Tab-separated table of C-alpha atoms in Angstrom:
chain	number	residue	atom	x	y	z
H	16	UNK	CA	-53.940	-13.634	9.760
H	17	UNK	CA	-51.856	-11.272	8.012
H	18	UNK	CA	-48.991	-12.443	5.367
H	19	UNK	CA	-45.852	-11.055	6.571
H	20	UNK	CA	-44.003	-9.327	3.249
H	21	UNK	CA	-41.037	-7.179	3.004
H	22	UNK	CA	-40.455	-5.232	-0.236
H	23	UNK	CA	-37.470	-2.662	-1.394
H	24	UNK	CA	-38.077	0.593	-2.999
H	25	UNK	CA	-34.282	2.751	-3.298
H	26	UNK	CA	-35.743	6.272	-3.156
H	27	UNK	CA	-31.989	8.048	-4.486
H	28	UNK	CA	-29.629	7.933	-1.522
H	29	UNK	CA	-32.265	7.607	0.938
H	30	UNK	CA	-34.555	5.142	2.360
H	31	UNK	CA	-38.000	4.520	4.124
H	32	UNK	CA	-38.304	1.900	6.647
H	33	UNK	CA	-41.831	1.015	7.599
H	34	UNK	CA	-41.498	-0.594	10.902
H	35	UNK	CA	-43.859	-3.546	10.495
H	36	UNK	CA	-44.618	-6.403	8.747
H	37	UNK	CA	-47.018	-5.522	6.345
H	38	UNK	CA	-50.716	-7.180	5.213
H	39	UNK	CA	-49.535	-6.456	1.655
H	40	UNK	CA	-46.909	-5.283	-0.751
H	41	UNK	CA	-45.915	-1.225	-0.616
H	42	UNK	CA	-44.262	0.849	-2.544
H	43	UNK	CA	-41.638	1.675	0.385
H	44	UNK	CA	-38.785	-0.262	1.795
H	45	UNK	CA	-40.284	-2.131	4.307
H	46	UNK	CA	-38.427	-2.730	7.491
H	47	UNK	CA	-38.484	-4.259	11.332
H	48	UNK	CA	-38.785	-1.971	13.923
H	49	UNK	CA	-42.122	-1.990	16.345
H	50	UNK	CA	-42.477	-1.276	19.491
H	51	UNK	CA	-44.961	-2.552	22.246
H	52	UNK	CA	-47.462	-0.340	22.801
H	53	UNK	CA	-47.239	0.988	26.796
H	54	UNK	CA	-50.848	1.203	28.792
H	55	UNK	CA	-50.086	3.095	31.127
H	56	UNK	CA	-47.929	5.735	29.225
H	57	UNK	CA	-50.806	8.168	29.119
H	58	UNK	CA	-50.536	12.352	28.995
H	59	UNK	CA	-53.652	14.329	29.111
H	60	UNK	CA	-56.209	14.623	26.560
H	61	UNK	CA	-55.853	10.923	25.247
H	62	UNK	CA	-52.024	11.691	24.364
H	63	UNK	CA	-49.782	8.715	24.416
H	64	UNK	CA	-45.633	8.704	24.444
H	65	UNK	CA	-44.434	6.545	21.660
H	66	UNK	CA	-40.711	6.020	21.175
H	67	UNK	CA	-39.820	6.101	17.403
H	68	UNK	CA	-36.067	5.080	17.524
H	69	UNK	CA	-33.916	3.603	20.559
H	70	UNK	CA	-30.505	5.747	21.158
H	71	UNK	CA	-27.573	4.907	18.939
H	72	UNK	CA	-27.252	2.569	15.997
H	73	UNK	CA	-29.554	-0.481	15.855
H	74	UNK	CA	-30.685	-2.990	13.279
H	75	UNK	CA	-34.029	-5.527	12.441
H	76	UNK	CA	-33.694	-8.755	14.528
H	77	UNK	CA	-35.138	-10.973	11.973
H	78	UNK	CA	-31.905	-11.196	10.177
H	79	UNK	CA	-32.809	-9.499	6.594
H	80	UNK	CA	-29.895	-7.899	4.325
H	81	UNK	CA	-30.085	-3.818	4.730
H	82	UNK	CA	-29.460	-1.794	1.743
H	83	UNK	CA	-27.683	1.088	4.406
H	84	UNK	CA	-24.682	0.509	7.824
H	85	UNK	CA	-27.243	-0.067	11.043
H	86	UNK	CA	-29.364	2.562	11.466
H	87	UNK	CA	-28.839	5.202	13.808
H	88	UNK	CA	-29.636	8.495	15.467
H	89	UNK	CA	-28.040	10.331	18.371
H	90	UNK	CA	-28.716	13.457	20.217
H	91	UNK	CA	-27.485	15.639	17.481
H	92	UNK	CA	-29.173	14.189	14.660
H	93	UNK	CA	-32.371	13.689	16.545
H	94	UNK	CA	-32.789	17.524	16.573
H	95	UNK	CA	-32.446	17.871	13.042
H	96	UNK	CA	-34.982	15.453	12.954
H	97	UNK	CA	-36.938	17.462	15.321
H	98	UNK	CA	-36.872	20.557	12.908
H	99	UNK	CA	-37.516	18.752	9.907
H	100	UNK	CA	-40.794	17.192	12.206
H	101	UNK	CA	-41.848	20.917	13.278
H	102	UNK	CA	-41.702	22.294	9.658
H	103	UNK	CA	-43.538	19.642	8.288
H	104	UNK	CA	-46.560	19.777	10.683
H	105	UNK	CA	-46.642	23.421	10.737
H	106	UNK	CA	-49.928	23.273	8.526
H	107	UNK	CA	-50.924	19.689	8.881
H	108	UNK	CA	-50.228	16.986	11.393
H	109	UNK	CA	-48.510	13.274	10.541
H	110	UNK	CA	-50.788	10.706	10.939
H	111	UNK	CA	-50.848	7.734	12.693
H	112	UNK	CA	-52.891	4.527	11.506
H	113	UNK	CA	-53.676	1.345	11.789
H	114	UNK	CA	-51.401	-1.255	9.921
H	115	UNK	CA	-50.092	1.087	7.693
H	116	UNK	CA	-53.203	1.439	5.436
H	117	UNK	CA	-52.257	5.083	4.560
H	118	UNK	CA	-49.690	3.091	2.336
H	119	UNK	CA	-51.734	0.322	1.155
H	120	UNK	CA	-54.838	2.111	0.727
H	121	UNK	CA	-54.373	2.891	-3.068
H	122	UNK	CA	-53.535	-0.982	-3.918
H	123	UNK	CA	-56.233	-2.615	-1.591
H	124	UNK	CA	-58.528	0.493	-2.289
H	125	UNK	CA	-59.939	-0.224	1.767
H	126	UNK	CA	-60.069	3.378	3.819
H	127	UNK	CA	-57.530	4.296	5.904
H	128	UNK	CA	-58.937	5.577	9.169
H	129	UNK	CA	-56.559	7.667	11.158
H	130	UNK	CA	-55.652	6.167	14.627
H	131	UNK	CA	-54.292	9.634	16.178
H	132	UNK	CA	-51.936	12.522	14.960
H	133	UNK	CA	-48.353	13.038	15.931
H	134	UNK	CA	-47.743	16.405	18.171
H	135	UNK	CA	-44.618	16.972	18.838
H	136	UNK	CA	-41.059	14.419	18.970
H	137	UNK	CA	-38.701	14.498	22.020
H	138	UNK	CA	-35.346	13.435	22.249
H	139	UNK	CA	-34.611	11.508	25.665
H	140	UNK	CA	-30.792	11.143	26.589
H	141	UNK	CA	-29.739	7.041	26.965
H	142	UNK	CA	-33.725	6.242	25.663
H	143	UNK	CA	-33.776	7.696	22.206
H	144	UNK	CA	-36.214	9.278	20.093
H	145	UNK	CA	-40.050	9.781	21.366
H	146	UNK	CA	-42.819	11.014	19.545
H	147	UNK	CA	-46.077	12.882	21.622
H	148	UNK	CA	-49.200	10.942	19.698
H	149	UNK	CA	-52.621	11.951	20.255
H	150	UNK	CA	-55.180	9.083	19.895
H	151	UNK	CA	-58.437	9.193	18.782
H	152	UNK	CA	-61.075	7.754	20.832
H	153	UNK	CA	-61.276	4.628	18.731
H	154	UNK	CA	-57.603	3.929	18.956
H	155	UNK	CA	-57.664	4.430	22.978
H	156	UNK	CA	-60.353	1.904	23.252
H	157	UNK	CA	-58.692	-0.484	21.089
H	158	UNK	CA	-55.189	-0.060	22.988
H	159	UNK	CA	-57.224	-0.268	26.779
H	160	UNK	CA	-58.593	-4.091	25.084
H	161	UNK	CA	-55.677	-5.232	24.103
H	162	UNK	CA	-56.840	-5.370	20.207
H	163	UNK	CA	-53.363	-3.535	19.767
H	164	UNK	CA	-50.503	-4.184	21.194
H	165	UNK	CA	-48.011	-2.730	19.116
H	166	UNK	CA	-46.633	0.684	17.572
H	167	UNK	CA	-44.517	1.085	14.376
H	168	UNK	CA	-43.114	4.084	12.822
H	169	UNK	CA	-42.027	5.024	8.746
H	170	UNK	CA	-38.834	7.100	9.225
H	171	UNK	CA	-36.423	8.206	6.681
H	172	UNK	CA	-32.495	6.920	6.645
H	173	UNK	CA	-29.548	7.814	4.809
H	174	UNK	CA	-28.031	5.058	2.627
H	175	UNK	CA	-25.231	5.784	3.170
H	176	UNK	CA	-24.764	6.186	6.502
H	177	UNK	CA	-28.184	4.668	7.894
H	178	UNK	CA	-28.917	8.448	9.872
H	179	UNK	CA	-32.138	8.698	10.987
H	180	UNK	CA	-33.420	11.513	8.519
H	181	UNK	CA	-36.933	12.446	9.243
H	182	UNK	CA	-40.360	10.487	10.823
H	183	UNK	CA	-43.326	10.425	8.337
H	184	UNK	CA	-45.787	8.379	9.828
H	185	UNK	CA	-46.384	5.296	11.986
H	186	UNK	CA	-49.144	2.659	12.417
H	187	UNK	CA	-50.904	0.426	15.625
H	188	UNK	CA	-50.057	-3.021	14.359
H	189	UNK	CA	-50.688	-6.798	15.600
H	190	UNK	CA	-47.906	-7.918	13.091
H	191	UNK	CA	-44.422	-7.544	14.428
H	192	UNK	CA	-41.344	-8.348	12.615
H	193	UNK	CA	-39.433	-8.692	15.782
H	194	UNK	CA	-39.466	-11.940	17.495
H	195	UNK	CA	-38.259	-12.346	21.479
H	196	UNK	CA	-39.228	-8.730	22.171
H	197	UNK	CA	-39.126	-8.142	25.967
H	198	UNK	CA	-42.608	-7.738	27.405
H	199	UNK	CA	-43.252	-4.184	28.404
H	200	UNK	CA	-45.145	-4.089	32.424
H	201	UNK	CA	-48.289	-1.587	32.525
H	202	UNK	CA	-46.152	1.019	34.130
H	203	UNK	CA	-42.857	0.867	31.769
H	204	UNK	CA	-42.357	2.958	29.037
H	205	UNK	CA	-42.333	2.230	25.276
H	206	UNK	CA	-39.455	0.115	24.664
H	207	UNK	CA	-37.322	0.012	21.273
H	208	UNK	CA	-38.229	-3.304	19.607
H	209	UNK	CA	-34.349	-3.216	17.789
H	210	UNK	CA	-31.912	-5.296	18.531
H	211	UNK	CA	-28.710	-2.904	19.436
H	212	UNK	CA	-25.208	-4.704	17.535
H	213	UNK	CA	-23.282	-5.732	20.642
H	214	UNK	CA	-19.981	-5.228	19.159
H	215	UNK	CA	-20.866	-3.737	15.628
H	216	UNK	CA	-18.396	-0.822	14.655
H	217	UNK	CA	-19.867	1.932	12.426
H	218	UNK	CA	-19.269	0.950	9.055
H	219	UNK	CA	-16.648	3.689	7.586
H	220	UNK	CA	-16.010	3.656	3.525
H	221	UNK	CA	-12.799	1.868	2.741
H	222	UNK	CA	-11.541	5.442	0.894
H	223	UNK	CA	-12.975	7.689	3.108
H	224	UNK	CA	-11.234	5.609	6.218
H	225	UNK	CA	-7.932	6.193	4.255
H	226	UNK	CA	-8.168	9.922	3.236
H	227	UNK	CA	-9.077	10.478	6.958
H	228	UNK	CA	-6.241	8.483	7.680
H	229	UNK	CA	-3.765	10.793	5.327
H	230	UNK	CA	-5.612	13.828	6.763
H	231	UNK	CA	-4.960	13.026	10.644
H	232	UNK	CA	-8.697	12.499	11.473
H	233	UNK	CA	-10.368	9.938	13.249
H	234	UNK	CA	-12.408	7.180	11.531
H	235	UNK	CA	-15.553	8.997	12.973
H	236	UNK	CA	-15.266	12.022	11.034
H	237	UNK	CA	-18.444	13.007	9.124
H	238	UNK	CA	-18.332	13.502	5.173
H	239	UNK	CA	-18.320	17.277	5.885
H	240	UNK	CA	-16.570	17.592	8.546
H	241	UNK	CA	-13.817	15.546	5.998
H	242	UNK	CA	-14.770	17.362	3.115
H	243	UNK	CA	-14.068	20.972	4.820
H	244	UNK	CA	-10.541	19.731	6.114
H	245	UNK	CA	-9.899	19.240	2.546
H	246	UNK	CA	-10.861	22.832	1.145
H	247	UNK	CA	-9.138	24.246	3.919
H	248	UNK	CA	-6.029	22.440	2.715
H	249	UNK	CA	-6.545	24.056	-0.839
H	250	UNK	CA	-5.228	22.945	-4.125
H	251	UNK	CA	-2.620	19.509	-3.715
H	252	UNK	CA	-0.639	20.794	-6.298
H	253	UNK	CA	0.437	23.901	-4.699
H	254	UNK	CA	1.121	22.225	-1.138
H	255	UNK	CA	3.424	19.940	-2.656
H	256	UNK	CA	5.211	22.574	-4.508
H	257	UNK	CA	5.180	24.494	-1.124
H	258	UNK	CA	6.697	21.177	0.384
H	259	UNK	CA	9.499	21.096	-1.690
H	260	UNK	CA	10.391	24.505	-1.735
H	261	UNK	CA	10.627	24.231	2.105
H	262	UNK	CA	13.022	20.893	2.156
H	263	UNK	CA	15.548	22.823	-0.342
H	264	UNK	CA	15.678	26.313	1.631
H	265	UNK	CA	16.007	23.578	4.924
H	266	UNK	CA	18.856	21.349	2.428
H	267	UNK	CA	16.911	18.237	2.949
H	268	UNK	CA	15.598	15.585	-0.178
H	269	UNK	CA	12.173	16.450	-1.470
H	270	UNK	CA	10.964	13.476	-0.001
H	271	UNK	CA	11.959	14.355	3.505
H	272	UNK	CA	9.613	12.995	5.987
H	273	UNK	CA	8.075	15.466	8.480
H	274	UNK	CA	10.053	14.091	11.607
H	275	UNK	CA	12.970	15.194	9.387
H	276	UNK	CA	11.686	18.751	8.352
H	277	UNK	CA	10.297	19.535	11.947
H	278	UNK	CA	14.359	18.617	13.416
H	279	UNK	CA	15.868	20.907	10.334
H	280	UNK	CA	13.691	23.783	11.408
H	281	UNK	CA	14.016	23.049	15.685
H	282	UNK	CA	17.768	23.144	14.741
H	283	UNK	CA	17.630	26.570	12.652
H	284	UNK	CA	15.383	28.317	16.028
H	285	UNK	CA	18.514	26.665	18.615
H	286	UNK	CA	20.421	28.685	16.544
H	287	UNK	CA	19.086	31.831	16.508
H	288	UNK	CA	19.142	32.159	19.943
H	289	UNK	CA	22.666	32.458	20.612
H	290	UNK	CA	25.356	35.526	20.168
H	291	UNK	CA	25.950	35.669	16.261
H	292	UNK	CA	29.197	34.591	15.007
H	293	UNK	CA	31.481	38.607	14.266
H	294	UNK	CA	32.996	36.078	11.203
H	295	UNK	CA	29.995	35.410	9.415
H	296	UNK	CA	27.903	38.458	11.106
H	297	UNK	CA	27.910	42.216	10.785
H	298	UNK	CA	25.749	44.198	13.163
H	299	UNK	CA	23.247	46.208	11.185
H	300	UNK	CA	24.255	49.159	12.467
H	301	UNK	CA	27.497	48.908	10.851
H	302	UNK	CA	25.941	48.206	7.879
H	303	UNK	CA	23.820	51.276	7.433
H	304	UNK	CA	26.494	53.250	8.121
H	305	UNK	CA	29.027	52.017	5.697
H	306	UNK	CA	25.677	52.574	3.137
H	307	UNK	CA	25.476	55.907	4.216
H	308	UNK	CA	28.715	56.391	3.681
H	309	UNK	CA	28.892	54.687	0.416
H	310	UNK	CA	26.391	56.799	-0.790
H	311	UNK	CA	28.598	59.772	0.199
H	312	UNK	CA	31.024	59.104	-1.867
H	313	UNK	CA	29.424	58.296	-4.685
H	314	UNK	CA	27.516	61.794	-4.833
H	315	UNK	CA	30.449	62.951	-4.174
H	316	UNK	CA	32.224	61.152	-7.557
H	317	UNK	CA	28.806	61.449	-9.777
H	318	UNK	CA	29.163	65.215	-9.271
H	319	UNK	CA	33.095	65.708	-10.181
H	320	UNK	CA	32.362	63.201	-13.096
H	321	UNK	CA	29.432	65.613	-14.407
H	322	UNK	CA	31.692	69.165	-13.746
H	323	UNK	CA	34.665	67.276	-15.453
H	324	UNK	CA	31.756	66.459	-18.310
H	325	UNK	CA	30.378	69.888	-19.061
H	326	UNK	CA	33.516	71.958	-18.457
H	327	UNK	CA	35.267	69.864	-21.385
H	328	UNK	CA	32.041	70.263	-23.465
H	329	UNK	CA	31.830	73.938	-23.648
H	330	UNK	CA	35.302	74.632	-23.764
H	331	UNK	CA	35.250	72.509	-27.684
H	332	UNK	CA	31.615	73.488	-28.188
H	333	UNK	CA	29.671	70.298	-27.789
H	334	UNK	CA	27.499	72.273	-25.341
H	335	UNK	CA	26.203	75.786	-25.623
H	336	UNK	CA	26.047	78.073	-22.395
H	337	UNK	CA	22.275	77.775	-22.434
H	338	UNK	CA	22.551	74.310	-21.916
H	339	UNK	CA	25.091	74.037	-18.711
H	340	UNK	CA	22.187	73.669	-16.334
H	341	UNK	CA	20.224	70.721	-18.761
H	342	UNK	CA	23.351	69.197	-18.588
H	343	UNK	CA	23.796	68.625	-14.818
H	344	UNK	CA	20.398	67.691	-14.200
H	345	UNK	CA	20.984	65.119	-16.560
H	346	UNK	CA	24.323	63.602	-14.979
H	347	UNK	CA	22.753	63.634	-11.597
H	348	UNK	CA	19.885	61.091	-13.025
H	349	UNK	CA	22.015	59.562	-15.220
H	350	UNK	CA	25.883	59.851	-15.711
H	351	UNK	CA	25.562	57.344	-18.918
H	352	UNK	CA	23.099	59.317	-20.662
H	353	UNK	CA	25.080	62.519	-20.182
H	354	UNK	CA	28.095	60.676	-21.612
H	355	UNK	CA	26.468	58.661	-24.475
H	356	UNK	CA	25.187	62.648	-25.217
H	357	UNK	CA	28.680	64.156	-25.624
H	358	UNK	CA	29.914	61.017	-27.316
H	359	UNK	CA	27.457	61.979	-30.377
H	360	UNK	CA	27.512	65.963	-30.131
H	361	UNK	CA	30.427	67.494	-32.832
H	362	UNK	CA	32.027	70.336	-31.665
H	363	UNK	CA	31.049	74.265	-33.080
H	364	UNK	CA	34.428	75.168	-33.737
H	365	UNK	CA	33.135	79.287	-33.995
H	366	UNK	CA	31.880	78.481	-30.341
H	367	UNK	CA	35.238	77.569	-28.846
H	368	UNK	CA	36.841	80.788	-28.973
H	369	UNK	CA	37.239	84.245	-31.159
H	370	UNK	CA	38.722	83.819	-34.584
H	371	UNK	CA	41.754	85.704	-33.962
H	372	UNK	CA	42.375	83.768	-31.152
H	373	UNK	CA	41.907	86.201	-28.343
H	374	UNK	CA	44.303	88.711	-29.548
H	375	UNK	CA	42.679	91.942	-31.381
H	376	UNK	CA	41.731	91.986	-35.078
H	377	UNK	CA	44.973	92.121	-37.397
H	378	UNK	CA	45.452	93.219	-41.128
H	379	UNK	CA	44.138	96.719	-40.701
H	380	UNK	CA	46.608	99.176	-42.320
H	381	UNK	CA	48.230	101.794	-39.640
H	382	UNK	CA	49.307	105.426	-40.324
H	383	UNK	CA	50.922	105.037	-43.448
H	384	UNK	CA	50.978	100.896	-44.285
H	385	UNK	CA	50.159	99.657	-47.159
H	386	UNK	CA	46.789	97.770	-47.165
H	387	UNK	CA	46.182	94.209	-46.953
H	388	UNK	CA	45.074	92.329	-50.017
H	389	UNK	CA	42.144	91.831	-48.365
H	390	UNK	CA	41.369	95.599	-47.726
H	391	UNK	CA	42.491	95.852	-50.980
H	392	UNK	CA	40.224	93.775	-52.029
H	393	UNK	CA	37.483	95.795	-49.849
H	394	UNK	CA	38.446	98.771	-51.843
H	395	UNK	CA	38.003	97.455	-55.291
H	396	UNK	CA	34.588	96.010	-54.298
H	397	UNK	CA	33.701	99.491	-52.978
H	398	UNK	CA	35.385	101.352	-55.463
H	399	UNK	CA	37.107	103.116	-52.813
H	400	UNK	CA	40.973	104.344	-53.028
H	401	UNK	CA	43.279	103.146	-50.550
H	402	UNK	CA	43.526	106.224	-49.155
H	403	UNK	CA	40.150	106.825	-48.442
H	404	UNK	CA	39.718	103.569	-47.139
H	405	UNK	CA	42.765	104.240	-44.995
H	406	UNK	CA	40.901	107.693	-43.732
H	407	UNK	CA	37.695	105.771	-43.057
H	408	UNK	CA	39.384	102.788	-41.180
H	409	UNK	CA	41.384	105.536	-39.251
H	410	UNK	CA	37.970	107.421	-38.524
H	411	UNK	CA	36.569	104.201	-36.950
H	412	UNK	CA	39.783	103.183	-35.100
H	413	UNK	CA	39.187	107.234	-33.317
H	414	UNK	CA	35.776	106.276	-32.997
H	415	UNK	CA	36.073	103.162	-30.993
């Protein structure tokens, strides 16, 4: 008779429930789950269907504390755990033995004799999870007696969420952990040995339920599916400040609520859609023309500003000739740096007009005048007499 033990190993946030009561201690979590093992569910070549997991959440019967919320597995997560079955037999098969000596074999040091392999798993809508198992001849024999009667798998589960996370093995067993279990007839199929919660809701993390809450997502939101509505929001910081700059442009408190905010902006679209007020409202037409004409004008003034500019500056010499043309360019870009220019030029006082004023050279003696004391003073320098100065200033004047 074997002694029924249960023993907890936390693998990080997963966990291993062995499905049976075990002959001795193990170094996985060991949990209730067999099933009875169906005669007459037979495929060819000495294949059996086993089901691994019933369909939804479901718990051991025998009333021991879980480390994990119910266990459970739906159509979805079974084909993860499909793919995760296929890649790990790809090169070598998952066994299945009798009372779960693979897992006791190192502490009781007694061989562990391989019962069949595990083919393929199956996912059957409303039934659950089903695993394709093909017996050895040993096993069959053992299973047409009546020597075993029931099936239990090791599968892995999510602490957190008690997800059905991948099948690694399973055993034949006489020691069930599941009392009451309904009878299975030669013809029925392999029935789940759990006990399905009647009325047990899926157990949702008190902060998670809240943030879901805040976000506008129901309480059976995954992690992800939670954690992606958050990036998409982006940083908090900037939708807040995005919040309140939206309440002032709208006039309402920062602290508007969002009935508030969506009647502000319903009230700003009604109004759109009527004919504009000619008080507060200038067609746009209107307006680009009174710009165009603005502009005009303002050529217009820029240019009498810059001719009134330049003609004044070379009249006193603050310009030369040369530089008329610099000068206009310049009051066309800017009229204040044309200005601030002549503000800081000094006038060439030889540049604003002849030195005798426009009227021809004076002080040159005529016929018979005396000289100047400056032609006088011409002669002395030259040692010239007046009169010969006279004749040579009277040559020149014939000359010219």
């Amino acid at each position: 008779m074997h002694q029924r033990t249960t023993s907890c190993n936390r693998l990080g946030r997963t966990g291993i429930a062995v499905c049976s009561a075990l002959a001795a201690a193990t170094a996985v979590a060991i949990q209730a789950c067999t099933y009875q093992v169906p005669a007459k569910t037979r495929l060819q070549g000495g294949q059996i269907l086993l089901q691994v997991t019933p369909s939804g959440s479901f718990a051991p019967s025998d009333g021991r504390e879980m480390d994990s919320p119910p266990w459970n597995i739906d159509a979805a997560s079974a084909q993860a755990v499909i793919q995760r079955f296929a890649a790990a037999t790809a090169s070598q098969p998952l066994v299945l033995d009798y009372e779960h000596q693979t897992l006791n074999k190192a502490a009781n040091g007694q061989p562990a004799p391989a019962a069949g392999w595990f083919r393929e798993l199956r996912w059957i809508d409303g039934k659950g999870l089903f695993a394709v198992a093909e017996l050895t001849q040993r096993a069959q024999d053992y299973i047409a007696n009546g020597e075993y009667l029931y099936f239990s798998p090791v599968f892995e589960y999510s602490k957190a969420t008690g997800q059905v996370l991948a099948l690694h093995m399973g055993a034949l067993t006489n020691a069930p952990a599941i009392h009451g279990m309904e009878p299975l007839s030669l013809l029925a199929a392999a029935t789940a040995a759990f006990i399905v919660p009647p009325q047990q809701e899926p157990f949702v993390n008190p902060l998670l339920k809240a943030l879901l809450a805040s976000l506008g997502l129901p309480e059976t939101t995954t992690e992800a599916n939670a954690i992606t509505a958050l990036t998409a929001l982006g940083p908090l910081t900037a939708l807040q400040g995005r919040a309140v700059a939206a309440c002032s442009a709208l006039a309402l408190p920062a602290d508007a609520s969002p009935d508030a905010v969506t009647a502000a902006c319903t009230s700003l679209r009604t109004a759109g859609t009527g004919a504009p007020d000619p008080a507060k409202y200038v067609p746009i037409a209107v307006v680009d023309a009174l710009r165009t004409n603005i502009t005009a004008l303002t050529a217009r003034q820029q240019q009498a500003d810059v001719d009134s500019l330049v003609g004044k500056a070379l009249q006193d010499g603050r310009l030369l000739p040369a530089m008329e043309t610099w000068a206009r360019d310049l009051g066309k870009t800017s009229i204040v740096q044309l200005s601030a220019y002549l503000a800081a030029a000094q006038p060439i006082a030889a540049l604003a007009g002849t030195q005798t004023g426009g009227l021809p050279p004076g002080g040159l003696a005529k016929g018979d005048a005396q000289l100047s004391a400056p032609e006088l003073a011409v002669c002395s320098a030259m040692g010239l007499t007046p009169e010969q100065y006279k004749a040579g200033a009277t040559a020149v004047a014939a000359a010219a």
